[in-house]
Amino acid sequence: MIASTQSNHPLGGVKNFDRIPTSLDLACARLKSAGLRITQPRIAILETLIKRDHPASIEQIHHELTSDACDLVTVYRCLAVFEELGLVRRCFFHNGTSLYEINLNDSRHYHIVCRSCGKVERIDVSITDGVERMLRERGYDQVTHMVEFFGVCPACRKKAAEADPVSTTIAR
Amino acid sequence: MIASTQSNHPLGGVKNFDRIPTSLDLACARLKSAGLRITQPRIAILETLIKRDHPASIEQIHHELTSDACDLVTVYRCLAVFEELGLVRRCFFHNGTSLYEINLNDSRHYHIVCRSCGKVERIDVSITDGVERMLRERGYDQVTHMVEFFGVCPACRKKAAEADPVSTTIAR
DNA sequence: GTGGATGCAAAGAATTTGCAACCAA
DNA sequence: TTGGTTGCAAATTCTTTGCATCCAC
């Protein structure tokens, strides 16, 4: 997969399939092997998701595409396909909106979302493996899960404390 | 709180405040102490949530109210108030819809939702305390979280296997 | 009596669907 | 060439808002 039989140097090939596969290559391969077509809108959306590497709303993704790369409806449809394929993961945030992020190697990580500014940070821990195993033992199939943490980030706390030094010391 | 000073027997009082407080009593007390009014629609919605003790959509809750107890809009508004007060917890499910469940004593538990039939089971484990603590140490405030597990329940697996014995053996 | 809460209607936002035209394989 | 994809428009669903009326306190 990394280099063809025609060349031992990973970057030395002249043909496309001699390159080290990029994230986009991997995503396209997954599309292809599912019998789906690799179209301009799909490439554009995947590139945006890969470049971003952070959850984004459908609206945001559409906005970040180079202008009129495709219709908003197409973004909806493509993301539904990507999610079905597992290329993309859907997360739900405190206000109920869903965000999408690229998920090429099923990396298990979570997010902490600031209640105030909406900033998303990544948390790289694995806390739910035991539960998933337990559920499988109970007879559940295709088990996945979703975890989101919400809180007020340090920056927003500081800002709030400066604006109103008294009330912000009271925790929820 | 369990019995008034007028009676030592927990069930022996004649007045309302001599009863053991019910869940509804507790919820109403929380409303009152927040300066909010105890109205017929609010009582009806709370009773439905308490009786159910399982996540339900706004539509379902409205439907389960004894006919024309209140308008759908009122259910929306009441649930927003209850959520704000922490009387109710909002969960997000695989299709992106939000469900609400009563949350009178901040019990930490999660759900496993069947992808196929939508059945919700409760999981009583605590897996995220360590992460919440870590986030607070990093400077986050008002930290909460949300966890949902999705899978195909044993009953649906069996049903699917009977309908199509070949393809259902392939795990995701 | 008074202000918070509700009902109704209507607006607004988010998402889905139908169908003809298009283009990747 | 052909069927999966897309764009556009319109339908549908979900949620919020405005305002007059009502009723809990």
Short mmCIF file of C-alpha atoms (C1' of nucleotides) in Angstrom, two decimals:
data_model
loop_
_atom_site.label_atom_id
_atom_site.label_comp_id
_atom_site.label_asym_id
_atom_site.label_seq_id
_atom_site.Cartn_x
_atom_site.Cartn_y
_atom_site.Cartn_z
CA MET A 1 0.00 0.00 0.00
CA ILE A 2 2.85 2.37 0.79
CA ALA A 3 4.88 1.85 -2.38
CA SER A 4 4.26 -0.18 -5.50
CA THR A 5 6.42 -3.12 -6.49
CA GLN A 6 7.98 -0.97 -9.19
CA SER A 7 9.89 1.24 -6.77
CA ASN A 8 11.46 0.76 -3.40
CA HIS A 9 11.64 4.44 -2.62
CA PRO A 10 8.44 5.56 -0.98
CA LEU A 11 8.41 8.91 -2.80
CA GLY A 12 10.33 7.86 -5.85
CA GLY A 13 7.51 6.63 -8.07
CA VAL A 14 6.27 8.53 -11.06
CA LYS A 15 2.77 7.15 -11.09
CA ASN A 16 0.03 8.12 -8.65
CA PHE A 17 -0.08 4.75 -6.96
CA ASP A 18 3.57 5.10 -6.03
CA ARG A 19 2.91 7.96 -3.62
CA ILE A 20 2.45 7.51 0.08
CA PRO A 21 -1.33 7.51 0.27
CA THR A 22 -2.74 10.72 1.69
CA SER A 23 -5.79 10.91 3.92
CA LEU A 24 -7.77 11.85 0.86
CA ASP A 25 -6.50 8.77 -0.96
CA LEU A 26 -7.61 6.59 1.90
CA ALA A 27 -11.04 8.18 1.96
CA CYS A 28 -11.43 7.76 -1.80
CA ALA A 29 -10.38 4.14 -1.57
CA ARG A 30 -13.09 3.56 1.00
CA LEU A 31 -15.64 5.20 -1.28
CA LYS A 32 -14.49 3.14 -4.22
CA SER A 33 -14.55 -0.15 -2.36
CA ALA A 34 -18.12 0.61 -1.32
CA GLY A 35 -19.03 1.00 -4.98
CA LEU A 36 -19.55 4.74 -4.67
CA ARG A 37 -18.31 7.41 -7.04
CA ILE A 38 -15.54 9.87 -6.44
CA THR A 39 -16.99 13.20 -7.50
CA GLN A 40 -15.80 16.78 -7.31
CA PRO A 41 -18.17 17.74 -4.49
CA ARG A 42 -17.17 14.67 -2.46
CA ILE A 43 -13.48 15.43 -2.87
CA ALA A 44 -14.00 19.07 -1.93
CA ILE A 45 -15.96 18.13 1.20
CA LEU A 46 -13.43 15.49 2.24
CA GLU A 47 -10.55 17.92 1.73
CA THR A 48 -12.29 20.48 3.89
CA LEU A 49 -12.91 17.93 6.64
CA ILE A 50 -9.33 16.63 6.51
CA LYS A 51 -7.79 20.10 6.51
CA ARG A 52 -9.99 21.10 9.42
CA ASP A 53 -9.61 17.95 11.53
CA HIS A 54 -12.13 19.38 14.01
CA PRO A 55 -15.88 19.05 14.31
CA ALA A 56 -17.83 21.42 12.06
CA SER A 57 -21.49 21.99 11.31
CA ILE A 58 -22.92 21.32 7.87
CA GLU A 59 -23.37 25.03 7.38
CA GLN A 60 -19.73 25.68 8.30
CA ILE A 61 -18.46 22.95 6.01
CA HIS A 62 -20.48 24.32 3.14
CA HIS A 63 -19.19 27.81 3.86
CA GLU A 64 -15.57 26.67 3.96
CA LEU A 65 -15.75 25.07 0.54
CA THR A 66 -14.27 27.25 -2.15
CA SER A 67 -17.29 29.28 -3.20
CA ASP A 68 -20.02 27.37 -4.99
CA ALA A 69 -18.09 24.09 -4.95
CA CYS A 70 -21.46 22.48 -4.43
CA ASP A 71 -24.95 22.95 -3.13
CA LEU A 72 -25.82 22.82 0.57
CA VAL A 73 -28.10 19.88 -0.16
CA THR A 74 -25.15 18.00 -1.58
CA VAL A 75 -23.22 18.57 1.64
CA TYR A 76 -26.14 17.03 3.54
CA ARG A 77 -26.22 14.05 1.22
CA CYS A 78 -22.48 13.50 1.13
CA LEU A 79 -22.14 13.68 4.89
CA ALA A 80 -24.93 11.15 5.28
CA VAL A 81 -23.07 8.82 2.93
CA PHE A 82 -19.74 9.41 4.70
CA GLU A 83 -21.32 8.78 8.08
CA GLU A 84 -22.89 5.56 6.84
CA LEU A 85 -19.47 4.45 5.61
CA GLY A 86 -17.83 5.45 8.88
CA LEU A 87 -15.59 7.98 7.12
CA VAL A 88 -17.07 10.71 9.23
CA ARG A 89 -18.22 10.83 12.81
CA ARG A 90 -21.19 12.82 13.97
CA CYS A 91 -21.09 14.55 17.35
CA PHE A 92 -23.94 16.30 19.12
CA PHE A 93 -23.34 19.45 21.04
CA HIS A 94 -24.93 21.15 24.00
CA ASN A 95 -27.36 23.18 21.91
CA GLY A 96 -28.47 20.08 20.05
CA THR A 97 -26.73 20.82 16.76
CA SER A 98 -24.73 18.07 15.16
CA LEU A 99 -21.19 18.53 14.00
CA TYR A 100 -19.15 16.28 11.74
CA GLU A 101 -15.49 15.39 11.84
CA ILE A 102 -13.27 13.20 9.71
CA ASN A 103 -12.67 9.72 11.12
CA LEU A 104 -10.28 7.81 8.89
CA ASN A 105 -8.74 5.49 11.44
CA ASP A 106 -11.47 5.18 14.06
CA SER A 107 -9.45 7.13 16.57
CA ARG A 108 -11.20 7.16 19.90
CA HIS A 109 -11.14 10.61 21.36
CA TYR A 110 -13.62 13.01 22.87
CA HIS A 111 -14.20 16.73 23.03
CA ILE A 112 -14.63 19.37 25.61
CA VAL A 113 -16.85 22.15 24.31
CA CYS A 114 -16.87 25.56 25.94
CA ARG A 115 -20.41 26.53 26.94
CA SER A 116 -19.54 30.13 26.42
CA CYS A 117 -17.43 30.54 23.28
CA GLY A 118 -18.07 27.13 21.73
CA LYS A 119 -14.37 26.35 21.37
CA VAL A 120 -13.70 22.63 20.94
CA GLU A 121 -10.67 20.91 22.47
CA ARG A 122 -9.73 17.32 21.99
CA ILE A 123 -9.39 14.86 24.86
CA ASP A 124 -7.33 11.81 24.07
CA VAL A 125 -8.47 9.24 26.56
CA SER A 126 -10.25 5.98 26.31
CA ILE A 127 -12.81 5.48 29.04
CA THR A 128 -15.57 3.46 27.51
CA ASP A 129 -13.92 0.31 26.20
CA GLY A 130 -15.01 -1.64 29.26
CA VAL A 131 -18.62 -0.63 28.80
CA GLU A 132 -18.62 -1.51 25.12
CA ARG A 133 -17.21 -4.91 25.92
CA MET A 134 -19.83 -5.43 28.60
CA LEU A 135 -22.62 -4.51 26.17
CA ARG A 136 -21.30 -6.94 23.58
CA GLU A 137 -21.27 -9.63 26.23
CA ARG A 138 -24.90 -8.81 26.92
CA GLY A 139 -25.70 -9.51 23.28
CA TYR A 140 -25.58 -6.07 21.68
CA ASP A 141 -24.12 -5.81 18.20
CA GLN A 142 -22.48 -2.95 16.29
CA VAL A 143 -21.83 -1.10 19.51
CA THR A 144 -20.57 2.45 19.28
CA HIS A 145 -20.86 5.39 21.59
CA MET A 146 -20.71 9.12 21.82
CA VAL A 147 -19.25 11.23 24.58
CA GLU A 148 -19.14 14.97 24.87
CA PHE A 149 -17.96 17.11 27.75
CA PHE A 150 -19.20 20.63 28.30
CA GLY A 151 -17.72 23.32 30.46
CA VAL A 152 -16.56 26.91 30.54
CA CYS A 153 -13.02 27.16 29.24
CA PRO A 154 -10.29 28.94 31.20
CA ALA A 155 -10.28 31.93 28.83
CA CYS A 156 -14.03 32.47 29.16
CA ARG A 157 -13.84 32.05 32.93
CA LYS A 158 -11.23 34.77 33.09
CA LYS A 159 -13.24 37.04 30.82
CA ALA A 160 -16.37 36.50 32.91
CA ALA A 161 -14.49 37.10 36.15
CA GLU A 162 -13.19 40.41 34.85
CA ALA A 163 -16.64 41.51 33.75
CA ASP A 164 -18.37 40.54 37.01
CA PRO A 165 -15.98 39.57 39.83
CA VAL A 166 -18.73 38.64 42.33
CA SER A 167 -21.25 36.33 40.70
CA THR A 168 -18.80 34.31 38.65
CA THR A 169 -17.26 32.74 41.70
CA ILE A 170 -20.46 30.78 42.26
CA ALA A 171 -20.18 27.38 40.69
CA ARG A 172 -23.16 25.66 39.23
CA MET B 1 -38.28 16.98 55.51
CA ILE B 2 -39.64 13.48 55.91
CA ALA B 3 -42.19 14.27 58.59
CA SER B 4 -43.29 17.49 60.23
CA THR B 5 -42.64 18.24 63.89
CA GLN B 6 -46.33 17.68 64.57
CA SER B 7 -46.18 13.94 63.99
CA ASN B 8 -43.60 11.27 64.52
CA HIS B 9 -45.27 8.79 62.23
CA PRO B 10 -44.05 9.32 58.67
CA LEU B 11 -47.46 8.61 57.19
CA GLY B 12 -49.55 9.74 60.12
CA GLY B 13 -50.03 13.42 59.33
CA VAL B 14 -53.29 14.85 58.10
CA LYS B 15 -51.92 17.86 56.29
CA ASN B 16 -50.08 17.78 52.99
CA PHE B 17 -46.76 18.77 54.47
CA ASP B 18 -46.90 15.74 56.71
CA ARG B 19 -46.58 13.31 53.81
CA ILE B 20 -43.37 11.77 52.64
CA PRO B 21 -42.53 14.09 49.75
CA THR B 22 -43.09 12.48 46.39
CA SER B 23 -40.92 13.06 43.35
CA LEU B 24 -43.51 15.54 42.16
CA ASP B 25 -43.31 17.37 45.49
CA LEU B 26 -39.57 17.64 45.13
CA ALA B 27 -39.84 18.93 41.59
CA CYS B 28 -42.46 21.51 42.62
CA ALA B 29 -40.29 22.63 45.50
CA ARG B 30 -37.45 23.23 43.06
CA LEU B 31 -39.75 25.27 40.83
CA LYS B 32 -41.01 27.28 43.77
CA SER B 33 -37.57 28.02 45.16
CA ALA B 34 -36.58 29.31 41.71
CA GLY B 35 -39.51 31.73 41.85
CA LEU B 36 -41.43 29.89 39.15
CA ARG B 37 -45.11 29.01 39.18
CA ILE B 38 -46.63 25.61 39.63
CA THR B 39 -49.18 25.34 36.88
CA GLN B 40 -51.39 22.57 35.58
CA PRO B 41 -49.33 21.99 32.41
CA ARG B 42 -46.10 21.85 34.41
CA ILE B 43 -47.54 19.34 36.85
CA ALA B 44 -48.89 17.21 34.01
CA ILE B 45 -45.53 17.19 32.21
CA LEU B 46 -43.61 16.42 35.38
CA GLU B 47 -45.97 13.58 36.25
CA THR B 48 -45.52 12.11 32.79
CA LEU B 49 -41.74 12.31 33.05
CA ILE B 50 -41.70 10.83 36.55
CA LYS B 51 -44.06 7.99 35.67
CA ARG B 52 -42.00 7.23 32.57
CA ASP B 53 -38.54 7.52 34.13
CA HIS B 54 -37.03 6.94 30.69
CA PRO B 55 -35.93 9.32 27.98
CA ALA B 56 -38.73 10.56 25.74
CA SER B 57 -39.00 13.00 22.87
CA ILE B 58 -41.00 16.19 23.18
CA GLU B 59 -43.54 14.77 20.77
CA GLN B 60 -43.89 11.58 22.84
CA ILE B 61 -44.26 13.51 26.08
CA HIS B 62 -46.94 15.67 24.56
CA HIS B 63 -48.69 12.60 23.26
CA GLU B 64 -48.60 10.84 26.62
CA LEU B 65 -50.26 13.73 28.42
CA THR B 66 -53.94 13.11 28.98
CA SER B 67 -55.43 14.55 25.82
CA ASP B 68 -55.22 18.32 25.44
CA ALA B 69 -53.53 18.79 28.81
CA CYS B 70 -51.56 21.52 27.11
CA ASP B 71 -50.21 22.76 23.83
CA LEU B 72 -47.08 21.31 22.21
CA VAL B 73 -45.48 24.74 22.44
CA THR B 74 -45.98 24.65 26.19
CA VAL B 75 -44.15 21.33 26.37
CA TYR B 76 -41.23 22.92 24.56
CA ARG B 77 -41.24 25.88 26.91
CA CYS B 78 -41.64 23.84 30.08
CA LEU B 79 -38.87 21.42 29.16
CA ALA B 80 -36.55 24.33 28.44
CA VAL B 81 -37.31 25.70 31.90
CA PHE B 82 -36.89 22.29 33.55
CA GLU B 83 -33.60 21.74 31.79
CA GLU B 84 -32.35 25.14 32.85
CA LEU B 85 -33.26 24.26 36.44
CA GLY B 86 -31.61 20.86 36.14
CA LEU B 87 -34.91 19.07 36.83
CA VAL B 88 -34.63 17.37 33.49
CA ARG B 89 -31.70 16.04 31.51
CA ARG B 90 -31.46 16.21 27.76
CA CYS B 91 -29.91 13.32 25.84
CA PHE B 92 -29.08 13.17 22.17
CA PHE B 93 -29.69 10.05 20.18
CA HIS B 94 -28.24 8.44 17.11
CA ASN B 95 -30.57 10.15 14.69
CA GLY B 96 -29.85 13.53 16.24
CA THR B 97 -33.15 13.99 18.03
CA SER B 98 -33.09 15.03 21.64
CA LEU B 99 -34.89 13.18 24.38
CA TYR B 100 -35.65 14.33 27.89
CA GLU B 101 -35.70 12.43 31.15
CA ILE B 102 -36.43 13.36 34.73
CA ASN B 103 -33.35 14.04 36.82
CA LEU B 104 -34.35 14.78 40.40
CA ASN B 105 -31.23 13.59 42.20
CA ASP B 106 -28.51 14.05 39.59
CA SER B 107 -28.09 10.32 39.20
CA ARG B 108 -25.24 9.51 36.88
CA HIS B 109 -26.20 6.82 34.44
CA TYR B 110 -26.07 6.27 30.71
CA HIS B 111 -28.14 4.63 28.04
CA ILE B 112 -27.75 2.04 25.37
CA VAL B 113 -30.06 2.75 22.46
CA CYS B 114 -30.93 0.10 19.93
CA ARG B 115 -30.13 1.30 16.41
CA SER B 116 -32.93 -0.79 15.08
CA CYS B 117 -35.95 -0.58 17.37
CA GLY B 118 -34.92 2.47 19.41
CA LYS B 119 -35.35 0.69 22.72
CA VAL B 120 -33.49 2.40 25.56
CA GLU B 121 -31.81 0.51 28.39
CA ARG B 122 -30.11 2.06 31.34
CA ILE B 123 -26.45 1.48 32.19
CA ASP B 124 -25.53 2.24 35.76
CA VAL B 125 -21.83 2.85 35.65
CA SER B 126 -19.67 5.82 36.32
CA ILE B 127 -16.83 6.09 33.86
CA THR B 128 -16.18 9.76 33.41
CA ASP B 129 -15.44 11.10 36.88
CA GLY B 130 -11.71 10.97 36.24
CA VAL B 131 -12.02 13.00 33.06
CA GLU B 132 -14.23 15.62 34.67
CA ARG B 133 -11.72 16.01 37.46
CA MET B 134 -8.88 16.33 34.96
CA LEU B 135 -10.77 19.03 33.05
CA ARG B 136 -11.42 20.99 36.23
CA GLU B 137 -7.72 20.78 37.00
CA ARG B 138 -7.04 22.21 33.55
CA GLY B 139 -9.17 25.23 34.45
CA TYR B 140 -12.58 24.34 33.05
CA ASP B 141 -15.63 25.34 35.07
CA GLN B 142 -19.19 23.97 35.23
CA VAL B 143 -18.08 20.72 33.70
CA THR B 144 -20.77 18.24 32.67
CA HIS B 145 -20.85 15.55 30.06
CA MET B 146 -23.07 13.42 27.94
CA VAL B 147 -22.60 9.79 26.98
CA GLU B 148 -24.74 7.63 24.77
CA PHE B 149 -24.12 4.12 23.54
CA PHE B 150 -25.66 2.78 20.36
CA GLY B 151 -25.97 -0.79 19.20
CA VAL B 152 -28.35 -3.41 17.94
CA CYS B 153 -30.17 -5.06 20.82
CA PRO B 154 -30.28 -8.86 21.18
CA ALA B 155 -33.95 -9.02 20.13
CA CYS B 156 -33.34 -7.07 16.93
CA ARG B 157 -30.26 -9.14 16.16
CA LYS B 158 -32.31 -12.28 16.43
CA LYS B 159 -35.07 -10.86 14.28
CA ALA B 160 -32.57 -9.75 11.62
CA ALA B 161 -30.84 -13.13 11.65
CA GLU B 162 -34.14 -14.89 11.04
CA ALA B 163 -35.01 -12.59 8.16
CA ASP B 164 -31.62 -12.83 6.44
CA PRO B 165 -29.31 -15.49 7.88
CA VAL B 166 -26.35 -14.63 5.63
CA SER B 167 -25.67 -10.90 5.63
CA THR B 168 -26.41 -10.29 9.30
CA THR B 169 -23.44 -12.31 10.41
CA ILE B 170 -21.12 -9.62 9.09
CA ALA B 171 -20.22 -7.26 11.88
CA ARG B 172 -19.61 -3.60 11.16
"C1'" DG C 1 -54.43 42.83 41.08
"C1'" DT C 2 -50.19 41.55 38.66
"C1'" DG C 3 -46.72 39.38 36.22
"C1'" DG C 4 -45.44 35.03 34.80
"C1'" DA C 5 -47.41 31.25 31.88
"C1'" DT C 6 -50.24 29.58 28.22
"C1'" DG C 7 -52.62 28.99 23.63
"C1'" DC C 8 -52.91 29.98 19.08
"C1'" DA C 9 -51.08 31.34 14.88
"C1'" DA C 10 -47.45 32.36 12.28
"C1'" DA C 11 -42.53 32.87 11.37
"C1'" DG C 12 -38.11 30.86 11.04
"C1'" DA C 13 -34.60 27.30 10.78
"C1'" DA C 14 -33.13 22.78 9.71
"C1'" DT C 15 -33.58 18.90 6.93
"C1'" DT C 16 -35.59 15.98 3.34
"C1'" DT C 17 -37.64 14.86 -1.14
"C1'" DG C 18 -38.73 14.92 -6.28
"C1'" DC C 19 -37.10 15.24 -10.59
"C1'" DA C 20 -34.54 16.54 -14.59
"C1'" DA C 21 -29.77 17.18 -15.97
"C1'" DC C 22 -25.14 15.70 -15.42
"C1'" DC C 23 -20.92 13.07 -15.33
"C1'" DA C 24 -17.75 9.20 -13.30
"C1'" DA C 25 -16.90 4.61 -14.40
"C1'" DT D 1 -23.78 4.13 -22.26
"C1'" DT D 2 -25.71 4.02 -17.74
"C1'" DG D 3 -26.85 4.53 -13.16
"C1'" DG D 4 -25.19 6.96 -9.31
"C1'" DT D 5 -24.92 12.13 -8.15
"C1'" DT D 6 -26.02 16.71 -8.27
"C1'" DG D 7 -28.65 21.20 -8.40
"C1'" DC D 8 -32.67 23.53 -7.88
"C1'" DA D 9 -37.07 24.17 -6.00
"C1'" DA D 10 -40.39 22.91 -3.00
"C1'" DA D 11 -42.15 20.20 0.78
"C1'" DT D 12 -41.77 18.74 5.37
"C1'" DT D 13 -40.40 18.72 10.01
"C1'" DC D 14 -38.73 20.86 14.05
"C1'" DT D 15 -38.41 24.79 16.95
"C1'" DT D 16 -39.05 29.58 18.18
"C1'" DT D 17 -41.53 34.00 18.54
"C1'" DG D 18 -45.39 37.52 19.14
"C1'" DC D 19 -49.23 38.72 21.38
"C1'" DA D 20 -53.63 38.60 23.63
"C1'" DT D 21 -55.63 35.97 27.34
"C1'" DC D 22 -55.43 33.54 31.54
"C1'" DC D 23 -54.49 32.12 36.19
"C1'" DA D 24 -51.10 31.18 40.24
"C1'" DC D 25 -49.54 33.80 43.76
#
